[in-house]
Amino acid sequence: MPAVTKPAHEKGDFLVDYEEKVFADVKAQPGEKALVTFHTVAFEGSIGFVNLLQATRLKRKGFDTSVLLYGPGVTLGVKRGFPTLGDEAFPGHQNFNKQIEKFMEEGGKVYACRFALQALYGHGEPSLIEGIRPINPLDVLDLVLLHRRDNAFILDTWTL
């Protein structure tokens, strides 16, 4: 059997070259828009949080950026906490809330489908993080189409 002769990795070691950037750092042209849609459940995987980070990055690159929460995606936008709202029951429990709040503080817009909020998940508009704009379910498609008409970059977040 082969012997492992390399020393164990130590705290502070680099395992990859994280400083090398292969592609140009793209910035938005004046007036460019971006839309990030979420049809994913909070805490069911990393995609919801990762693409909230992407939405924030798009905003910082100069895109007029909007987030659409629909279907199970509305679960990313509800206030949470335990034992009371705002409390962090475990490390990372407030990641979605904090990232959405940061995104909106930086000028991003967040929309949540009223149908999914009430009919699918039993929440009302007061359950939403302050600053999220509830919209009619008929506005979900129109929001996407308006961004398409404006030649916006659209990032769709789906999980099944």
PDB file of C-alpha atoms in Angstrom:
ATOM      1  CA  MET A   1       0.000   0.000   0.000  1.00  0.00           C
ATOM      2  CA  PRO A   2       1.412   3.437  -0.871  1.00  0.00           C
ATOM      3  CA  ALA A   3       2.524   5.641   1.976  1.00  0.00           C
ATOM      4  CA  VAL A   4       1.426   9.298   2.267  1.00  0.00           C
ATOM      5  CA  THR A   5       4.624  11.286   2.635  1.00  0.00           C
ATOM      6  CA  LYS A   6       3.386  14.849   2.259  1.00  0.00           C
ATOM      7  CA  PRO A   7       2.867  16.842   5.462  1.00  0.00           C
ATOM      8  CA  ALA A   8      -0.697  17.635   6.554  1.00  0.00           C
ATOM      9  CA  HIS A   9      -2.099  20.974   5.486  1.00  0.00           C
ATOM     10  CA  GLU A  10      -1.807  23.686   8.114  1.00  0.00           C
ATOM     11  CA  LYS A  11      -4.025  26.647   8.915  1.00  0.00           C
ATOM     12  CA  GLY A  12      -3.023  29.514   6.623  1.00  0.00           C
ATOM     13  CA  ASP A  13      -1.865  27.252   3.771  1.00  0.00           C
ATOM     14  CA  PHE A  14      -2.960  28.111   0.248  1.00  0.00           C
ATOM     15  CA  LEU A  15      -4.433  25.223  -1.737  1.00  0.00           C
ATOM     16  CA  VAL A  16      -5.146  27.190  -4.920  1.00  0.00           C
ATOM     17  CA  ASP A  17      -4.007  30.433  -6.574  1.00  0.00           C
ATOM     18  CA  TYR A  18      -6.975  32.600  -5.622  1.00  0.00           C
ATOM     19  CA  GLU A  19      -5.360  35.838  -6.870  1.00  0.00           C
ATOM     20  CA  GLU A  20      -5.065  34.936 -10.556  1.00  0.00           C
ATOM     21  CA  LYS A  21      -7.966  36.468 -12.516  1.00  0.00           C
ATOM     22  CA  VAL A  22      -8.344  35.005 -15.999  1.00  0.00           C
ATOM     23  CA  PHE A  23     -11.036  37.297 -17.428  1.00  0.00           C
ATOM     24  CA  ALA A  24     -11.468  41.054 -17.582  1.00  0.00           C
ATOM     25  CA  ASP A  25     -13.354  42.677 -14.700  1.00  0.00           C
ATOM     26  CA  VAL A  26     -16.597  43.538 -16.494  1.00  0.00           C
ATOM     27  CA  LYS A  27     -18.428  46.682 -15.391  1.00  0.00           C
ATOM     28  CA  ALA A  28     -21.909  47.755 -16.461  1.00  0.00           C
ATOM     29  CA  GLN A  29     -22.274  50.217 -19.284  1.00  0.00           C
ATOM     30  CA  PRO A  30     -24.471  53.224 -18.447  1.00  0.00           C
ATOM     31  CA  GLY A  31     -28.096  52.124 -18.129  1.00  0.00           C
ATOM     32  CA  GLU A  32     -27.457  48.369 -18.088  1.00  0.00           C
ATOM     33  CA  LYS A  33     -29.780  46.288 -15.940  1.00  0.00           C
ATOM     34  CA  ALA A  34     -29.677  42.895 -14.286  1.00  0.00           C
ATOM     35  CA  LEU A  35     -32.377  40.650 -12.834  1.00  0.00           C
ATOM     36  CA  VAL A  36     -31.758  37.691 -10.547  1.00  0.00           C
ATOM     37  CA  THR A  37     -34.790  35.418 -10.128  1.00  0.00           C
ATOM     38  CA  PHE A  38     -35.190  32.996  -7.243  1.00  0.00           C
ATOM     39  CA  HIS A  39     -37.400  29.910  -7.390  1.00  0.00           C
ATOM     40  CA  THR A  40     -35.602  28.093  -4.596  1.00  0.00           C
ATOM     41  CA  VAL A  41     -36.271  27.365  -0.928  1.00  0.00           C
ATOM     42  CA  ALA A  42     -34.202  29.067   1.756  1.00  0.00           C
ATOM     43  CA  PHE A  43     -31.733  26.684   3.439  1.00  0.00           C
ATOM     44  CA  GLU A  44     -32.295  23.861   0.892  1.00  0.00           C
ATOM     45  CA  GLY A  45     -28.883  24.376  -0.654  1.00  0.00           C
ATOM     46  CA  SER A  46     -26.298  27.034  -1.316  1.00  0.00           C
ATOM     47  CA  ILE A  47     -27.730  28.396  -4.574  1.00  0.00           C
ATOM     48  CA  GLY A  48     -30.062  30.925  -2.925  1.00  0.00           C
ATOM     49  CA  PHE A  49     -27.315  32.494  -0.850  1.00  0.00           C
ATOM     50  CA  VAL A  50     -24.672  32.305  -3.574  1.00  0.00           C
ATOM     51  CA  ASN A  51     -26.895  34.112  -6.061  1.00  0.00           C
ATOM     52  CA  LEU A  52     -27.791  36.773  -3.478  1.00  0.00           C
ATOM     53  CA  LEU A  53     -24.046  37.378  -3.359  1.00  0.00           C
ATOM     54  CA  GLN A  54     -24.042  37.476  -7.191  1.00  0.00           C
ATOM     55  CA  ALA A  55     -26.887  40.032  -7.156  1.00  0.00           C
ATOM     56  CA  THR A  56     -24.870  42.201  -4.778  1.00  0.00           C
ATOM     57  CA  ARG A  57     -21.817  41.849  -6.994  1.00  0.00           C
ATOM     58  CA  LEU A  58     -23.841  42.832 -10.083  1.00  0.00           C
ATOM     59  CA  LYS A  59     -25.045  45.935  -8.219  1.00  0.00           C
ATOM     60  CA  ARG A  60     -21.480  46.835  -7.272  1.00  0.00           C
ATOM     61  CA  LYS A  61     -20.418  46.413 -10.922  1.00  0.00           C
ATOM     62  CA  GLY A  62     -22.855  49.197 -11.795  1.00  0.00           C
ATOM     63  CA  PHE A  63     -25.901  47.261 -12.999  1.00  0.00           C
ATOM     64  CA  ASP A  64     -29.367  48.523 -12.030  1.00  0.00           C
ATOM     65  CA  THR A  65     -30.104  45.237 -10.278  1.00  0.00           C
ATOM     66  CA  SER A  66     -33.398  43.707  -9.179  1.00  0.00           C
ATOM     67  CA  VAL A  67     -34.153  40.452  -7.378  1.00  0.00           C
ATOM     68  CA  LEU A  68     -37.380  38.530  -7.959  1.00  0.00           C
ATOM     69  CA  LEU A  69     -38.574  36.110  -5.277  1.00  0.00           C
ATOM     70  CA  TYR A  70     -41.362  33.860  -6.529  1.00  0.00           C
ATOM     71  CA  GLY A  71     -42.658  30.380  -5.761  1.00  0.00           C
ATOM     72  CA  PRO A  72     -40.488  28.930  -2.998  1.00  0.00           C
ATOM     73  CA  GLY A  73     -38.123  31.879  -3.511  1.00  0.00           C
ATOM     74  CA  VAL A  74     -40.322  34.036  -1.288  1.00  0.00           C
ATOM     75  CA  THR A  75     -38.957  32.042   1.656  1.00  0.00           C
ATOM     76  CA  LEU A  76     -35.671  33.910   1.209  1.00  0.00           C
ATOM     77  CA  GLY A  77     -37.412  37.214   1.949  1.00  0.00           C
ATOM     78  CA  VAL A  78     -39.346  36.479   5.132  1.00  0.00           C
ATOM     79  CA  LYS A  79     -38.245  37.697   8.534  1.00  0.00           C
ATOM     80  CA  ARG A  80     -36.872  34.880  10.628  1.00  0.00           C
ATOM     81  CA  GLY A  81     -35.296  34.266  13.981  1.00  0.00           C
ATOM     82  CA  PHE A  82     -35.554  32.161  17.100  1.00  0.00           C
ATOM     83  CA  PRO A  83     -36.591  32.502  19.839  1.00  0.00           C
ATOM     84  CA  THR A  84     -37.716  35.898  18.514  1.00  0.00           C
ATOM     85  CA  LEU A  85     -37.546  37.517  15.084  1.00  0.00           C
ATOM     86  CA  GLY A  86     -34.052  38.791  14.409  1.00  0.00           C
ATOM     87  CA  ASP A  87     -32.347  36.325  16.755  1.00  0.00           C
ATOM     88  CA  GLU A  88     -29.800  34.012  15.191  1.00  0.00           C
ATOM     89  CA  ALA A  89     -30.612  30.473  16.356  1.00  0.00           C
ATOM     90  CA  PHE A  90     -27.410  29.092  14.801  1.00  0.00           C
ATOM     91  CA  PRO A  91     -24.466  30.575  12.904  1.00  0.00           C
ATOM     92  CA  GLY A  92     -25.668  31.552   9.434  1.00  0.00           C
ATOM     93  CA  HIS A  93     -29.351  31.519  10.389  1.00  0.00           C
ATOM     94  CA  GLN A  94     -29.703  35.164   9.309  1.00  0.00           C
ATOM     95  CA  ASN A  95     -27.527  34.922   6.161  1.00  0.00           C
ATOM     96  CA  PHE A  96     -30.424  35.445   3.745  1.00  0.00           C
ATOM     97  CA  ASN A  97     -31.921  38.314   5.703  1.00  0.00           C
ATOM     98  CA  LYS A  98     -28.589  40.079   6.159  1.00  0.00           C
ATOM     99  CA  GLN A  99     -27.603  39.687   2.501  1.00  0.00           C
ATOM    100  CA  ILE A 100     -30.987  40.930   1.230  1.00  0.00           C
ATOM    101  CA  GLU A 101     -30.806  43.902   3.591  1.00  0.00           C
ATOM    102  CA  LYS A 102     -27.245  44.710   2.434  1.00  0.00           C
ATOM    103  CA  PHE A 103     -28.318  44.426  -1.221  1.00  0.00           C
ATOM    104  CA  MET A 104     -31.215  46.847  -0.671  1.00  0.00           C
ATOM    105  CA  GLU A 105     -29.025  49.250   1.361  1.00  0.00           C
ATOM    106  CA  GLU A 106     -26.742  49.425  -1.684  1.00  0.00           C
ATOM    107  CA  GLY A 107     -29.675  50.358  -3.928  1.00  0.00           C
ATOM    108  CA  GLY A 108     -30.887  46.969  -5.130  1.00  0.00           C
ATOM    109  CA  LYS A 109     -34.584  46.317  -5.555  1.00  0.00           C
ATOM    110  CA  VAL A 110     -36.315  43.158  -4.280  1.00  0.00           C
ATOM    111  CA  TYR A 111     -39.786  41.980  -5.336  1.00  0.00           C
ATOM    112  CA  ALA A 112     -41.804  39.113  -3.836  1.00  0.00           C
ATOM    113  CA  CYS A 113     -44.845  37.382  -5.340  1.00  0.00           C
ATOM    114  CA  ARG A 114     -47.935  37.849  -3.175  1.00  0.00           C
ATOM    115  CA  PHE A 115     -49.484  34.579  -4.385  1.00  0.00           C
ATOM    116  CA  ALA A 116     -46.526  32.468  -3.286  1.00  0.00           C
ATOM    117  CA  LEU A 117     -46.244  34.404  -0.066  1.00  0.00           C
ATOM    118  CA  GLN A 118     -49.831  33.727   1.006  1.00  0.00           C
ATOM    119  CA  ALA A 119     -51.207  30.755  -0.935  1.00  0.00           C
ATOM    120  CA  LEU A 120     -48.094  28.581  -0.887  1.00  0.00           C
ATOM    121  CA  TYR A 121     -46.315  29.549   2.340  1.00  0.00           C
ATOM    122  CA  GLY A 122     -49.009  31.079   4.570  1.00  0.00           C
ATOM    123  CA  HIS A 123     -47.307  34.425   5.098  1.00  0.00           C
ATOM    124  CA  GLY A 124     -48.638  37.933   4.773  1.00  0.00           C
ATOM    125  CA  GLU A 125     -46.867  41.054   3.611  1.00  0.00           C
ATOM    126  CA  PRO A 126     -45.818  41.941   7.199  1.00  0.00           C
ATOM    127  CA  SER A 127     -43.671  38.773   7.120  1.00  0.00           C
ATOM    128  CA  LEU A 128     -41.384  40.280   4.481  1.00  0.00           C
ATOM    129  CA  ILE A 129     -38.074  41.935   5.292  1.00  0.00           C
ATOM    130  CA  GLU A 130     -38.647  45.676   5.289  1.00  0.00           C
ATOM    131  CA  GLY A 131     -38.003  47.157   1.862  1.00  0.00           C
ATOM    132  CA  ILE A 132     -39.111  44.146  -0.185  1.00  0.00           C
ATOM    133  CA  ARG A 133     -41.892  45.142  -2.582  1.00  0.00           C
ATOM    134  CA  PRO A 134     -44.750  42.619  -2.773  1.00  0.00           C
ATOM    135  CA  ILE A 135     -46.137  42.213  -6.303  1.00  0.00           C
ATOM    136  CA  ASN A 136     -49.159  40.694  -7.994  1.00  0.00           C
ATOM    137  CA  PRO A 137     -48.504  37.195  -9.391  1.00  0.00           C
ATOM    138  CA  LEU A 138     -49.273  38.587 -12.860  1.00  0.00           C
ATOM    139  CA  ASP A 139     -46.333  40.972 -12.406  1.00  0.00           C
ATOM    140  CA  VAL A 140     -43.852  38.091 -12.114  1.00  0.00           C
ATOM    141  CA  LEU A 141     -43.749  37.387 -15.843  1.00  0.00           C
ATOM    142  CA  ASP A 142     -44.027  41.064 -16.758  1.00  0.00           C
ATOM    143  CA  LEU A 143     -41.020  41.923 -14.596  1.00  0.00           C
ATOM    144  CA  VAL A 144     -38.964  39.316 -16.462  1.00  0.00           C
ATOM    145  CA  LEU A 145     -40.277  40.496 -19.839  1.00  0.00           C
ATOM    146  CA  LEU A 146     -39.496  44.142 -19.044  1.00  0.00           C
ATOM    147  CA  HIS A 147     -35.926  43.194 -18.201  1.00  0.00           C
ATOM    148  CA  ARG A 148     -35.700  41.108 -21.374  1.00  0.00           C
ATOM    149  CA  ARG A 149     -37.008  44.058 -23.410  1.00  0.00           C
ATOM    150  CA  ASP A 150     -34.276  46.215 -21.865  1.00  0.00           C
ATOM    151  CA  ASN A 151     -31.622  43.619 -22.847  1.00  0.00           C
ATOM    152  CA  ALA A 152     -30.850  43.046 -19.183  1.00  0.00           C
ATOM    153  CA  PHE A 153     -28.633  40.291 -17.912  1.00  0.00           C
ATOM    154  CA  ILE A 154     -30.964  37.715 -16.337  1.00  0.00           C
ATOM    155  CA  LEU A 155     -29.722  35.081 -13.907  1.00  0.00           C
ATOM    156  CA  ASP A 156     -32.351  32.467 -13.053  1.00  0.00           C
ATOM    157  CA  THR A 157     -32.017  30.525  -9.818  1.00  0.00           C
ATOM    158  CA  TRP A 158     -33.909  27.235  -9.872  1.00  0.00           C
ATOM    159  CA  THR A 159     -33.766  24.159  -7.738  1.00  0.00           C
ATOM    160  CA  LEU A 160     -36.135  21.238  -7.849  1.00  0.00           C
TER     161      LEU A 160
END
